[in-house]
Amino acid sequence: DVKVTQSSRYLVKRTGEKVFLECVQDMDHENMFWYRQDPGLGLRLIYFSYDVKMKEKGDIPEGYSVSREKKERFSLILESASTNQTSMYLCASRRQGDGGNTIYFGEGSWLTVV
Amino acid sequence: KQEVTQIPAALSVPEGENLVLNCSFTDSAIYNLQWFRQDPGKGLTSLLLIQSSQREQTSGRLNASLDKSSGRSTLYIAASQPGDSATYLCAVTTGGSYIPTFGRGTSLIVHP
């Protein structure tokens, strides 16, 4: 069975802290994504990665960075957490192809910045 | 830029009813359209994926159709059950970027 695992389900961090959100997939997928989901705004793409060591900015990259050193792992980094980054963060992965493959999501990470 | 709209935003129906959820998109040059289900506080679960060359896909009580020319997809749920209560989202992957664009979802409540 396919699996995307987000290591932290619930986190509470202080303003200014550096925060790491980890995502691991066991399907040997090339493409990985980080979204945030907020009420009334839907899912917004933060960063995506076509393959190892490759990354592209999404719609809202400000305040975030990512790391993809290994194919199975895609990390989202909040360099200096702020209260407006309180949100649900969702990681997803997909096999590379012509864009015609199923996207799989993790269970989400709820981040509260106080 | 692709825009995806889901109407209605919320729906409440009695158990047993057949229902249709709608998804519309502005750019018809798509590779695929995917329907998801999201339970409160959880991630998204894939329900159906329709390739651009297909007209429909079925899984159990679910049937999704795609009309690229009109920029529309529908998700048909037959004989709804309280366990179908969730938010349903559609995502469109467009040619060129291969990045999926999501609608804001339809929140469905099926009451006994």
mmCIF file with all atom_site columns, C-alpha atoms in Angstrom:
data_model
loop_
_atom_site.group_PDB
_atom_site.id
_atom_site.type_symbol
_atom_site.label_atom_id
_atom_site.label_alt_id
_atom_site.label_comp_id
_atom_site.label_asym_id
_atom_site.label_entity_id
_atom_site.label_seq_id
_atom_site.pdbx_PDB_ins_code
_atom_site.Cartn_x
_atom_site.Cartn_y
_atom_site.Cartn_z
_atom_site.occupancy
_atom_site.B_iso_or_equiv
_atom_site.pdbx_formal_charge
_atom_site.auth_seq_id
_atom_site.auth_comp_id
_atom_site.auth_asym_id
_atom_site.auth_atom_id
_atom_site.pdbx_PDB_model_num
ATOM 1   C CA . ASP A 1 1   ? 0.000   0.000  0.000   1.00 0.00 ? 1   ASP A CA 1
ATOM 2   C CA . VAL A 1 2   ? 1.294   3.458  -0.866  1.00 0.00 ? 2   VAL A CA 1
ATOM 3   C CA . LYS A 1 3   ? 2.358   5.662  1.980   1.00 0.00 ? 3   LYS A CA 1
ATOM 4   C CA . VAL A 1 4   ? 3.281   9.275  2.546   1.00 0.00 ? 4   VAL A CA 1
ATOM 5   C CA . THR A 1 5   ? 4.327   9.863  6.128   1.00 0.00 ? 5   THR A CA 1
ATOM 6   C CA . GLN A 1 6   ? 4.542   13.216 7.831   1.00 0.00 ? 6   GLN A CA 1
ATOM 7   C CA . SER A 1 7   ? 6.555   12.762 10.967  1.00 0.00 ? 7   SER A CA 1
ATOM 8   C CA . SER A 1 8   ? 4.818   15.352 13.130  1.00 0.00 ? 8   SER A CA 1
ATOM 9   C CA . ARG A 1 9   ? 1.046   15.556 13.361  1.00 0.00 ? 9   ARG A CA 1
ATOM 10  C CA . TYR A 1 10  ? 0.846   18.367 15.858  1.00 0.00 ? 10  TYR A CA 1
ATOM 11  C CA . LEU A 1 11  ? 3.491   20.962 16.679  1.00 0.00 ? 11  LEU A CA 1
ATOM 12  C CA . VAL A 1 12  ? 3.512   24.103 18.793  1.00 0.00 ? 12  VAL A CA 1
ATOM 13  C CA . LYS A 1 13  ? 6.431   26.448 18.184  1.00 0.00 ? 13  LYS A CA 1
ATOM 14  C CA . ARG A 1 14  ? 7.391   29.898 19.331  1.00 0.00 ? 14  ARG A CA 1
ATOM 15  C CA . THR A 1 15  ? 7.724   32.928 17.097  1.00 0.00 ? 15  THR A CA 1
ATOM 16  C CA . GLY A 1 16  ? 11.215  33.106 15.637  1.00 0.00 ? 16  GLY A CA 1
ATOM 17  C CA . GLU A 1 17  ? 11.987  29.407 16.006  1.00 0.00 ? 17  GLU A CA 1
ATOM 18  C CA . LYS A 1 18  ? 13.310  27.394 13.084  1.00 0.00 ? 18  LYS A CA 1
ATOM 19  C CA . VAL A 1 19  ? 10.846  24.642 12.250  1.00 0.00 ? 19  VAL A CA 1
ATOM 20  C CA . PHE A 1 20  ? 11.386  21.473 10.249  1.00 0.00 ? 20  PHE A CA 1
ATOM 21  C CA . LEU A 1 21  ? 8.497   19.496 8.780   1.00 0.00 ? 21  LEU A CA 1
ATOM 22  C CA . GLU A 1 22  ? 9.506   16.120 7.420   1.00 0.00 ? 22  GLU A CA 1
ATOM 23  C CA . CYS A 1 23  ? 7.816   14.046 4.756   1.00 0.00 ? 23  CYS A CA 1
ATOM 24  C CA . VAL A 1 24  ? 8.801   10.566 3.611   1.00 0.00 ? 24  VAL A CA 1
ATOM 25  C CA . GLN A 1 25  ? 7.272   8.487  0.830   1.00 0.00 ? 25  GLN A CA 1
ATOM 26  C CA . ASP A 1 26  ? 7.898   4.807  0.200   1.00 0.00 ? 26  ASP A CA 1
ATOM 27  C CA . MET A 1 27  ? 6.762   4.654  -3.430  1.00 0.00 ? 27  MET A CA 1
ATOM 28  C CA . ASP A 1 28  ? 9.958   5.791  -5.178  1.00 0.00 ? 28  ASP A CA 1
ATOM 29  C CA . HIS A 1 29  ? 8.073   8.824  -6.511  1.00 0.00 ? 29  HIS A CA 1
ATOM 30  C CA . GLU A 1 30  ? 10.001  11.534 -8.269  1.00 0.00 ? 30  GLU A CA 1
ATOM 31  C CA . ASN A 1 31  ? 7.620   14.431 -7.616  1.00 0.00 ? 31  ASN A CA 1
ATOM 32  C CA . MET A 1 32  ? 6.904   15.778 -4.150  1.00 0.00 ? 32  MET A CA 1
ATOM 33  C CA . PHE A 1 33  ? 4.861   18.768 -2.997  1.00 0.00 ? 33  PHE A CA 1
ATOM 34  C CA . TRP A 1 34  ? 4.255   20.890 0.070   1.00 0.00 ? 34  TRP A CA 1
ATOM 35  C CA . TYR A 1 35  ? 0.907   22.650 0.497   1.00 0.00 ? 35  TYR A CA 1
ATOM 36  C CA . ARG A 1 36  ? -0.652  24.622 3.272   1.00 0.00 ? 36  ARG A CA 1
ATOM 37  C CA . GLN A 1 37  ? -4.389  24.561 3.853   1.00 0.00 ? 37  GLN A CA 1
ATOM 38  C CA . ASP A 1 38  ? -6.289  27.352 5.522   1.00 0.00 ? 38  ASP A CA 1
ATOM 39  C CA . PRO A 1 39  ? -10.048 27.814 6.003   1.00 0.00 ? 39  PRO A CA 1
ATOM 40  C CA . GLY A 1 40  ? -11.530 29.774 3.139   1.00 0.00 ? 40  GLY A CA 1
ATOM 41  C CA . LEU A 1 41  ? -8.293  29.703 1.138   1.00 0.00 ? 41  LEU A CA 1
ATOM 42  C CA . GLY A 1 42  ? -8.056  26.042 0.187   1.00 0.00 ? 42  GLY A CA 1
ATOM 43  C CA . LEU A 1 43  ? -4.760  24.356 -0.634  1.00 0.00 ? 43  LEU A CA 1
ATOM 44  C CA . ARG A 1 44  ? -1.913  26.609 -1.668  1.00 0.00 ? 44  ARG A CA 1
ATOM 45  C CA . LEU A 1 45  ? 1.332   25.305 -3.084  1.00 0.00 ? 45  LEU A CA 1
ATOM 46  C CA . ILE A 1 46  ? 4.464   26.319 -1.186  1.00 0.00 ? 46  ILE A CA 1
ATOM 47  C CA . TYR A 1 47  ? 7.193   24.362 -2.986  1.00 0.00 ? 47  TYR A CA 1
ATOM 48  C CA . PHE A 1 48  ? 7.491   21.343 -5.178  1.00 0.00 ? 48  PHE A CA 1
ATOM 49  C CA . SER A 1 49  ? 10.316  19.089 -6.278  1.00 0.00 ? 49  SER A CA 1
ATOM 50  C CA . TYR A 1 50  ? 10.521  17.240 -9.561  1.00 0.00 ? 50  TYR A CA 1
ATOM 51  C CA . ASP A 1 51  ? 13.316  15.008 -8.339  1.00 0.00 ? 51  ASP A CA 1
ATOM 52  C CA . VAL A 1 52  ? 16.245  14.765 -5.941  1.00 0.00 ? 52  VAL A CA 1
ATOM 53  C CA . LYS A 1 53  ? 17.965  18.104 -5.325  1.00 0.00 ? 53  LYS A CA 1
ATOM 54  C CA . MET A 1 54  ? 15.453  19.859 -7.579  1.00 0.00 ? 54  MET A CA 1
ATOM 55  C CA . LYS A 1 55  ? 13.003  22.408 -6.224  1.00 0.00 ? 55  LYS A CA 1
ATOM 56  C CA . GLU A 1 56  ? 10.660  25.020 -7.589  1.00 0.00 ? 56  GLU A CA 1
ATOM 57  C CA . LYS A 1 57  ? 8.744   27.765 -5.849  1.00 0.00 ? 57  LYS A CA 1
ATOM 58  C CA . GLY A 1 58  ? 5.008   27.479 -5.689  1.00 0.00 ? 58  GLY A CA 1
ATOM 59  C CA . ASP A 1 59  ? 2.478   30.233 -5.109  1.00 0.00 ? 59  ASP A CA 1
ATOM 60  C CA . ILE A 1 60  ? 3.477   31.187 -1.543  1.00 0.00 ? 60  ILE A CA 1
ATOM 61  C CA . PRO A 1 61  ? 7.184   30.395 -0.947  1.00 0.00 ? 61  PRO A CA 1
ATOM 62  C CA . GLU A 1 62  ? 7.943   33.450 1.201   1.00 0.00 ? 62  GLU A CA 1
ATOM 63  C CA . GLY A 1 63  ? 9.179   32.476 4.646   1.00 0.00 ? 63  GLY A CA 1
ATOM 64  C CA . TYR A 1 64  ? 9.775   28.859 3.641   1.00 0.00 ? 64  TYR A CA 1
ATOM 65  C CA . SER A 1 65  ? 12.575  26.779 2.187   1.00 0.00 ? 65  SER A CA 1
ATOM 66  C CA . VAL A 1 66  ? 12.832  23.096 1.278   1.00 0.00 ? 66  VAL A CA 1
ATOM 67  C CA . SER A 1 67  ? 15.385  20.343 1.084   1.00 0.00 ? 67  SER A CA 1
ATOM 68  C CA . ARG A 1 68  ? 15.355  17.192 -1.084  1.00 0.00 ? 68  ARG A CA 1
ATOM 69  C CA . GLU A 1 69  ? 18.642  15.372 -0.543  1.00 0.00 ? 69  GLU A CA 1
ATOM 70  C CA . LYS A 1 70  ? 17.152  11.904 -0.952  1.00 0.00 ? 70  LYS A CA 1
ATOM 71  C CA . LYS A 1 71  ? 14.398  10.789 -3.251  1.00 0.00 ? 71  LYS A CA 1
ATOM 72  C CA . GLU A 1 72  ? 12.110  9.596  -0.482  1.00 0.00 ? 72  GLU A CA 1
ATOM 73  C CA . ARG A 1 73  ? 12.357  12.649 1.765   1.00 0.00 ? 73  ARG A CA 1
ATOM 74  C CA . PHE A 1 74  ? 11.136  16.222 1.251   1.00 0.00 ? 74  PHE A CA 1
ATOM 75  C CA . SER A 1 75  ? 11.582  18.640 4.124   1.00 0.00 ? 75  SER A CA 1
ATOM 76  C CA . LEU A 1 76  ? 9.861   21.973 4.615   1.00 0.00 ? 76  LEU A CA 1
ATOM 77  C CA . ILE A 1 77  ? 11.745  24.545 6.668   1.00 0.00 ? 77  ILE A CA 1
ATOM 78  C CA . LEU A 1 78  ? 10.344  27.632 8.319   1.00 0.00 ? 78  LEU A CA 1
ATOM 79  C CA . GLU A 1 79  ? 13.442  29.739 8.844   1.00 0.00 ? 79  GLU A CA 1
ATOM 80  C CA . SER A 1 80  ? 11.866  31.987 11.480  1.00 0.00 ? 80  SER A CA 1
ATOM 81  C CA . ALA A 1 81  ? 8.352   30.962 12.373  1.00 0.00 ? 81  ALA A CA 1
ATOM 82  C CA . SER A 1 82  ? 5.674   33.625 12.553  1.00 0.00 ? 82  SER A CA 1
ATOM 83  C CA . THR A 1 83  ? 2.094   33.485 13.780  1.00 0.00 ? 83  THR A CA 1
ATOM 84  C CA . ASN A 1 84  ? 0.742   33.821 10.236  1.00 0.00 ? 84  ASN A CA 1
ATOM 85  C CA . GLN A 1 85  ? 2.351   30.466 9.457   1.00 0.00 ? 85  GLN A CA 1
ATOM 86  C CA . THR A 1 86  ? -0.033  28.722 11.826  1.00 0.00 ? 86  THR A CA 1
ATOM 87  C CA . SER A 1 87  ? -1.735  26.273 9.491   1.00 0.00 ? 87  SER A CA 1
ATOM 88  C CA . MET A 1 88  ? -2.227  22.696 8.353   1.00 0.00 ? 88  MET A CA 1
ATOM 89  C CA . TYR A 1 89  ? 0.682   21.560 6.160   1.00 0.00 ? 89  TYR A CA 1
ATOM 90  C CA . LEU A 1 90  ? 0.185   18.767 3.660   1.00 0.00 ? 90  LEU A CA 1
ATOM 91  C CA . CYS A 1 91  ? 2.846   16.809 1.829   1.00 0.00 ? 91  CYS A CA 1
ATOM 92  C CA . ALA A 1 92  ? 2.114   14.886 -1.371  1.00 0.00 ? 92  ALA A CA 1
ATOM 93  C CA . SER A 1 93  ? 3.973   12.757 -3.875  1.00 0.00 ? 93  SER A CA 1
ATOM 94  C CA . ARG A 1 94  ? 3.440   11.504 -7.422  1.00 0.00 ? 94  ARG A CA 1
ATOM 95  C CA . ARG A 1 95  ? 5.245   9.315  -9.889  1.00 0.00 ? 95  ARG A CA 1
ATOM 96  C CA . GLN A 1 96  ? 6.893   11.295 -12.661 1.00 0.00 ? 96  GLN A CA 1
ATOM 97  C CA . GLY A 1 97  ? 5.218   10.932 -16.000 1.00 0.00 ? 97  GLY A CA 1
ATOM 98  C CA . ASP A 1 98  ? 3.232   13.101 -18.287 1.00 0.00 ? 98  ASP A CA 1
ATOM 99  C CA . GLY A 1 99  ? 1.348   14.483 -15.306 1.00 0.00 ? 99  GLY A CA 1
ATOM 100 C CA . GLY A 1 100 ? -1.137  11.689 -15.533 1.00 0.00 ? 100 GLY A CA 1
ATOM 101 C CA . ASN A 1 101 ? -0.462  9.923  -12.288 1.00 0.00 ? 101 ASN A CA 1
ATOM 102 C CA . THR A 1 102 ? -2.286  9.790  -8.970  1.00 0.00 ? 102 THR A CA 1
ATOM 103 C CA . ILE A 1 103 ? -1.212  12.196 -6.253  1.00 0.00 ? 103 ILE A CA 1
ATOM 104 C CA . TYR A 1 104 ? -0.911  10.744 -2.742  1.00 0.00 ? 104 TYR A CA 1
ATOM 105 C CA . PHE A 1 105 ? -1.109  12.820 0.411   1.00 0.00 ? 105 PHE A CA 1
ATOM 106 C CA . GLY A 1 106 ? 0.157   12.438 3.934   1.00 0.00 ? 106 GLY A CA 1
ATOM 107 C CA . GLU A 1 107 ? -2.042  12.882 6.989   1.00 0.00 ? 107 GLU A CA 1
ATOM 108 C CA . GLY A 1 108 ? -1.028  16.497 7.483   1.00 0.00 ? 108 GLY A CA 1
ATOM 109 C CA . SER A 1 109 ? 0.906   18.428 10.118  1.00 0.00 ? 109 SER A CA 1
ATOM 110 C CA . TRP A 1 110 ? -0.899  20.947 12.280  1.00 0.00 ? 110 TRP A CA 1
ATOM 111 C CA . LEU A 1 111 ? 1.482   23.762 13.185  1.00 0.00 ? 111 LEU A CA 1
ATOM 112 C CA . THR A 1 112 ? 0.649   26.396 15.760  1.00 0.00 ? 112 THR A CA 1
ATOM 113 C CA . VAL A 1 113 ? 3.055   29.313 16.167  1.00 0.00 ? 113 VAL A CA 1
ATOM 114 C CA . VAL A 1 114 ? 2.608   31.241 19.406  1.00 0.00 ? 114 VAL A CA 1
ATOM 115 C CA . LYS B 2 1   ? -3.443  30.597 -14.811 1.00 0.00 ? 1   LYS B CA 1
ATOM 116 C CA . GLN B 2 2   ? -5.750  27.664 -14.131 1.00 0.00 ? 2   GLN B CA 1
ATOM 117 C CA . GLU B 2 3   ? -8.647  28.380 -11.801 1.00 0.00 ? 3   GLU B CA 1
ATOM 118 C CA . VAL B 2 4   ? -10.767 25.629 -10.285 1.00 0.00 ? 4   VAL B CA 1
ATOM 119 C CA . THR B 2 5   ? -14.202 26.255 -8.794  1.00 0.00 ? 5   THR B CA 1
ATOM 120 C CA . GLN B 2 6   ? -16.385 23.879 -6.841  1.00 0.00 ? 6   GLN B CA 1
ATOM 121 C CA . ILE B 2 7   ? -20.073 24.483 -6.392  1.00 0.00 ? 7   ILE B CA 1
ATOM 122 C CA . PRO B 2 8   ? -21.815 24.198 -4.027  1.00 0.00 ? 8   PRO B CA 1
ATOM 123 C CA . ALA B 2 9   ? -19.464 24.981 -1.166  1.00 0.00 ? 9   ALA B CA 1
ATOM 124 C CA . ALA B 2 10  ? -21.642 22.995 1.208   1.00 0.00 ? 10  ALA B CA 1
ATOM 125 C CA . LEU B 2 11  ? -24.369 20.423 0.821   1.00 0.00 ? 11  LEU B CA 1
ATOM 126 C CA . SER B 2 12  ? -26.604 18.618 3.303   1.00 0.00 ? 12  SER B CA 1
ATOM 127 C CA . VAL B 2 13  ? -28.715 15.678 2.146   1.00 0.00 ? 13  VAL B CA 1
ATOM 128 C CA . PRO B 2 14  ? -30.699 12.832 3.700   1.00 0.00 ? 14  PRO B CA 1
ATOM 129 C CA . GLU B 2 15  ? -29.285 9.351  3.609   1.00 0.00 ? 15  GLU B CA 1
ATOM 130 C CA . GLY B 2 16  ? -30.036 7.395  0.448   1.00 0.00 ? 16  GLY B CA 1
ATOM 131 C CA . GLU B 2 17  ? -30.092 10.348 -1.902  1.00 0.00 ? 17  GLU B CA 1
ATOM 132 C CA . ASN B 2 18  ? -28.104 10.357 -5.135  1.00 0.00 ? 18  ASN B CA 1
ATOM 133 C CA . LEU B 2 19  ? -26.053 13.517 -5.449  1.00 0.00 ? 19  LEU B CA 1
ATOM 134 C CA . VAL B 2 20  ? -23.769 15.384 -7.813  1.00 0.00 ? 20  VAL B CA 1
ATOM 135 C CA . LEU B 2 21  ? -20.778 17.523 -6.938  1.00 0.00 ? 21  LEU B CA 1
ATOM 136 C CA . ASN B 2 22  ? -19.439 19.944 -9.503  1.00 0.00 ? 22  ASN B CA 1
ATOM 137 C CA . CYS B 2 23  ? -15.961 21.078 -10.461 1.00 0.00 ? 23  CYS B CA 1
ATOM 138 C CA . SER B 2 24  ? -15.223 23.613 -13.175 1.00 0.00 ? 24  SER B CA 1
ATOM 139 C CA . PHE B 2 25  ? -11.898 24.802 -14.555 1.00 0.00 ? 25  PHE B CA 1
ATOM 140 C CA . THR B 2 26  ? -10.872 27.652 -16.823 1.00 0.00 ? 26  THR B CA 1
ATOM 141 C CA . ASP B 2 27  ? -8.072  26.127 -18.930 1.00 0.00 ? 27  ASP B CA 1
ATOM 142 C CA . SER B 2 28  ? -9.150  23.061 -20.888 1.00 0.00 ? 28  SER B CA 1
ATOM 143 C CA . ALA B 2 29  ? -5.560  21.999 -21.699 1.00 0.00 ? 29  ALA B CA 1
ATOM 144 C CA . ILE B 2 30  ? -5.453  19.555 -18.826 1.00 0.00 ? 30  ILE B CA 1
ATOM 145 C CA . TYR B 2 31  ? -3.634  16.263 -18.346 1.00 0.00 ? 31  TYR B CA 1
ATOM 146 C CA . ASN B 2 32  ? -5.956  14.879 -15.733 1.00 0.00 ? 32  ASN B CA 1
ATOM 147 C CA . LEU B 2 33  ? -8.482  15.647 -13.058 1.00 0.00 ? 33  LEU B CA 1
ATOM 148 C CA . GLN B 2 34  ? -8.476  13.961 -9.687  1.00 0.00 ? 34  GLN B CA 1
ATOM 149 C CA . TRP B 2 35  ? -11.186 13.805 -7.027  1.00 0.00 ? 35  TRP B CA 1
ATOM 150 C CA . PHE B 2 36  ? -10.261 13.578 -3.360  1.00 0.00 ? 36  PHE B CA 1
ATOM 151 C CA . ARG B 2 37  ? -12.026 13.114 -0.073  1.00 0.00 ? 37  ARG B CA 1
ATOM 152 C CA . GLN B 2 38  ? -10.869 14.849 3.110   1.00 0.00 ? 38  GLN B CA 1
ATOM 153 C CA . ASP B 2 39  ? -12.143 13.983 6.566   1.00 0.00 ? 39  ASP B CA 1
ATOM 154 C CA . PRO B 2 40  ? -11.859 16.663 9.276   1.00 0.00 ? 40  PRO B CA 1
ATOM 155 C CA . GLY B 2 41  ? -8.275  17.187 10.403  1.00 0.00 ? 41  GLY B CA 1
ATOM 156 C CA . LYS B 2 42  ? -6.912  14.588 8.004   1.00 0.00 ? 42  LYS B CA 1
ATOM 157 C CA . GLY B 2 43  ? -5.058  14.469 4.723   1.00 0.00 ? 43  GLY B CA 1
ATOM 158 C CA . LEU B 2 44  ? -6.599  13.971 1.296   1.00 0.00 ? 44  LEU B CA 1
ATOM 159 C CA . THR B 2 45  ? -7.552  10.514 0.060   1.00 0.00 ? 45  THR B CA 1
ATOM 160 C CA . SER B 2 46  ? -7.647  9.922  -3.680  1.00 0.00 ? 46  SER B CA 1
ATOM 161 C CA . LEU B 2 47  ? -11.003 8.729  -4.989  1.00 0.00 ? 47  LEU B CA 1
ATOM 162 C CA . LEU B 2 48  ? -10.777 8.818  -8.768  1.00 0.00 ? 48  LEU B CA 1
ATOM 163 C CA . LEU B 2 49  ? -8.358  9.989  -11.440 1.00 0.00 ? 49  LEU B CA 1
ATOM 164 C CA . ILE B 2 50  ? -9.600  10.814 -14.926 1.00 0.00 ? 50  ILE B CA 1
ATOM 165 C CA . GLN B 2 51  ? -7.055  11.184 -17.696 1.00 0.00 ? 51  GLN B CA 1
ATOM 166 C CA . SER B 2 52  ? -7.659  13.890 -20.283 1.00 0.00 ? 52  SER B CA 1
ATOM 167 C CA . SER B 2 53  ? -8.463  11.249 -22.909 1.00 0.00 ? 53  SER B CA 1
ATOM 168 C CA . GLN B 2 54  ? -11.153 9.658  -20.729 1.00 0.00 ? 54  GLN B CA 1
ATOM 169 C CA . ARG B 2 55  ? -14.765 10.671 -20.233 1.00 0.00 ? 55  ARG B CA 1
ATOM 170 C CA . GLU B 2 56  ? -15.460 8.946  -16.936 1.00 0.00 ? 56  GLU B CA 1
ATOM 171 C CA . GLN B 2 57  ? -14.187 6.706  -14.165 1.00 0.00 ? 57  GLN B CA 1
ATOM 172 C CA . THR B 2 58  ? -16.111 4.584  -11.701 1.00 0.00 ? 58  THR B CA 1
ATOM 173 C CA . SER B 2 59  ? -15.334 3.137  -8.307  1.00 0.00 ? 59  SER B CA 1
ATOM 174 C CA . GLY B 2 60  ? -18.116 1.491  -6.357  1.00 0.00 ? 60  GLY B CA 1
ATOM 175 C CA . ARG B 2 61  ? -20.849 4.053  -5.736  1.00 0.00 ? 61  ARG B CA 1
ATOM 176 C CA . LEU B 2 62  ? -18.744 6.852  -7.203  1.00 0.00 ? 62  LEU B CA 1
ATOM 177 C CA . ASN B 2 63  ? -18.697 7.970  -10.798 1.00 0.00 ? 63  ASN B CA 1
ATOM 178 C CA . ALA B 2 64  ? -16.681 10.895 -12.089 1.00 0.00 ? 64  ALA B CA 1
ATOM 179 C CA . SER B 2 65  ? -17.154 12.406 -15.513 1.00 0.00 ? 65  SER B CA 1
ATOM 180 C CA . LEU B 2 66  ? -15.020 14.834 -17.463 1.00 0.00 ? 66  LEU B CA 1
ATOM 181 C CA . ASP B 2 67  ? -15.981 17.247 -20.226 1.00 0.00 ? 67  ASP B CA 1
ATOM 182 C CA . LYS B 2 68  ? -12.838 19.110 -21.221 1.00 0.00 ? 68  LYS B CA 1
ATOM 183 C CA . SER B 2 69  ? -14.480 21.281 -23.840 1.00 0.00 ? 69  SER B CA 1
ATOM 184 C CA . SER B 2 70  ? -16.847 22.811 -21.316 1.00 0.00 ? 70  SER B CA 1
ATOM 185 C CA . GLY B 2 71  ? -14.294 22.784 -18.487 1.00 0.00 ? 71  GLY B CA 1
ATOM 186 C CA . ARG B 2 72  ? -16.391 20.637 -16.191 1.00 0.00 ? 72  ARG B CA 1
ATOM 187 C CA . SER B 2 73  ? -16.271 17.511 -14.092 1.00 0.00 ? 73  SER B CA 1
ATOM 188 C CA . THR B 2 74  ? -18.933 15.977 -11.909 1.00 0.00 ? 74  THR B CA 1
ATOM 189 C CA . LEU B 2 75  ? -18.667 13.477 -9.095  1.00 0.00 ? 75  LEU B CA 1
ATOM 190 C CA . TYR B 2 76  ? -21.794 11.389 -8.752  1.00 0.00 ? 76  TYR B CA 1
ATOM 191 C CA . ILE B 2 77  ? -22.393 9.610  -5.443  1.00 0.00 ? 77  ILE B CA 1
ATOM 192 C CA . ALA B 2 78  ? -25.112 6.980  -5.517  1.00 0.00 ? 78  ALA B CA 1
ATOM 193 C CA . ALA B 2 79  ? -27.204 6.051  -2.493  1.00 0.00 ? 79  ALA B CA 1
ATOM 194 C CA . SER B 2 80  ? -25.384 8.361  -0.119  1.00 0.00 ? 80  SER B CA 1
ATOM 195 C CA . GLN B 2 81  ? -24.556 7.194  3.417   1.00 0.00 ? 81  GLN B CA 1
ATOM 196 C CA . PRO B 2 82  ? -23.618 9.081  6.603   1.00 0.00 ? 82  PRO B CA 1
ATOM 197 C CA . GLY B 2 83  ? -20.085 7.735  6.158   1.00 0.00 ? 83  GLY B CA 1
ATOM 198 C CA . ASP B 2 84  ? -19.828 9.762  2.957   1.00 0.00 ? 84  ASP B CA 1
ATOM 199 C CA . SER B 2 85  ? -19.830 12.947 5.028   1.00 0.00 ? 85  SER B CA 1
ATOM 200 C CA . ALA B 2 86  ? -16.564 14.732 4.270   1.00 0.00 ? 86  ALA B CA 1
ATOM 201 C CA . THR B 2 87  ? -15.126 17.491 2.115   1.00 0.00 ? 87  THR B CA 1
ATOM 202 C CA . TYR B 2 88  ? -14.662 16.589 -1.541  1.00 0.00 ? 88  TYR B CA 1
ATOM 203 C CA . LEU B 2 89  ? -11.967 18.361 -3.552  1.00 0.00 ? 89  LEU B CA 1
ATOM 204 C CA . CYS B 2 90  ? -11.059 18.245 -7.175  1.00 0.00 ? 90  CYS B CA 1
ATOM 205 C CA . ALA B 2 91  ? -7.597  18.934 -8.554  1.00 0.00 ? 91  ALA B CA 1
ATOM 206 C CA . VAL B 2 92  ? -6.707  19.704 -12.147 1.00 0.00 ? 92  VAL B CA 1
ATOM 207 C CA . THR B 2 93  ? -3.229  19.084 -13.559 1.00 0.00 ? 93  THR B CA 1
ATOM 208 C CA . THR B 2 94  ? -2.562  21.355 -16.474 1.00 0.00 ? 94  THR B CA 1
ATOM 209 C CA . GLY B 2 95  ? -0.189  20.918 -19.388 1.00 0.00 ? 95  GLY B CA 1
ATOM 210 C CA . GLY B 2 96  ? 3.238   22.516 -19.161 1.00 0.00 ? 96  GLY B CA 1
ATOM 211 C CA . SER B 2 97  ? 3.751   22.835 -15.440 1.00 0.00 ? 97  SER B CA 1
ATOM 212 C CA . TYR B 2 98  ? 2.232   19.501 -14.342 1.00 0.00 ? 98  TYR B CA 1
ATOM 213 C CA . ILE B 2 99  ? 1.285   21.249 -11.125 1.00 0.00 ? 99  ILE B CA 1
ATOM 214 C CA . PRO B 2 100 ? -2.138  20.356 -9.728  1.00 0.00 ? 100 PRO B CA 1
ATOM 215 C CA . THR B 2 101 ? -4.515  23.201 -8.941  1.00 0.00 ? 101 THR B CA 1
ATOM 216 C CA . PHE B 2 102 ? -7.132  22.529 -6.300  1.00 0.00 ? 102 PHE B CA 1
ATOM 217 C CA . GLY B 2 103 ? -10.670 23.735 -5.853  1.00 0.00 ? 103 GLY B CA 1
ATOM 218 C CA . ARG B 2 104 ? -11.785 24.802 -2.391  1.00 0.00 ? 104 ARG B CA 1
ATOM 219 C CA . GLY B 2 105 ? -13.990 21.784 -1.962  1.00 0.00 ? 105 GLY B CA 1
ATOM 220 C CA . THR B 2 106 ? -17.593 20.899 -1.274  1.00 0.00 ? 106 THR B CA 1
ATOM 221 C CA . SER B 2 107 ? -18.429 20.074 2.336   1.00 0.00 ? 107 SER B CA 1
ATOM 222 C CA . LEU B 2 108 ? -20.960 17.251 2.329   1.00 0.00 ? 108 LEU B CA 1
ATOM 223 C CA . ILE B 2 109 ? -23.131 16.158 5.237   1.00 0.00 ? 109 ILE B CA 1
ATOM 224 C CA . VAL B 2 110 ? -25.321 13.078 4.842   1.00 0.00 ? 110 VAL B CA 1
ATOM 225 C CA . HIS B 2 111 ? -27.752 12.845 7.735   1.00 0.00 ? 111 HIS B CA 1
ATOM 226 C CA . PRO B 2 112 ? -29.512 9.646  8.807   1.00 0.00 ? 112 PRO B CA 1
#
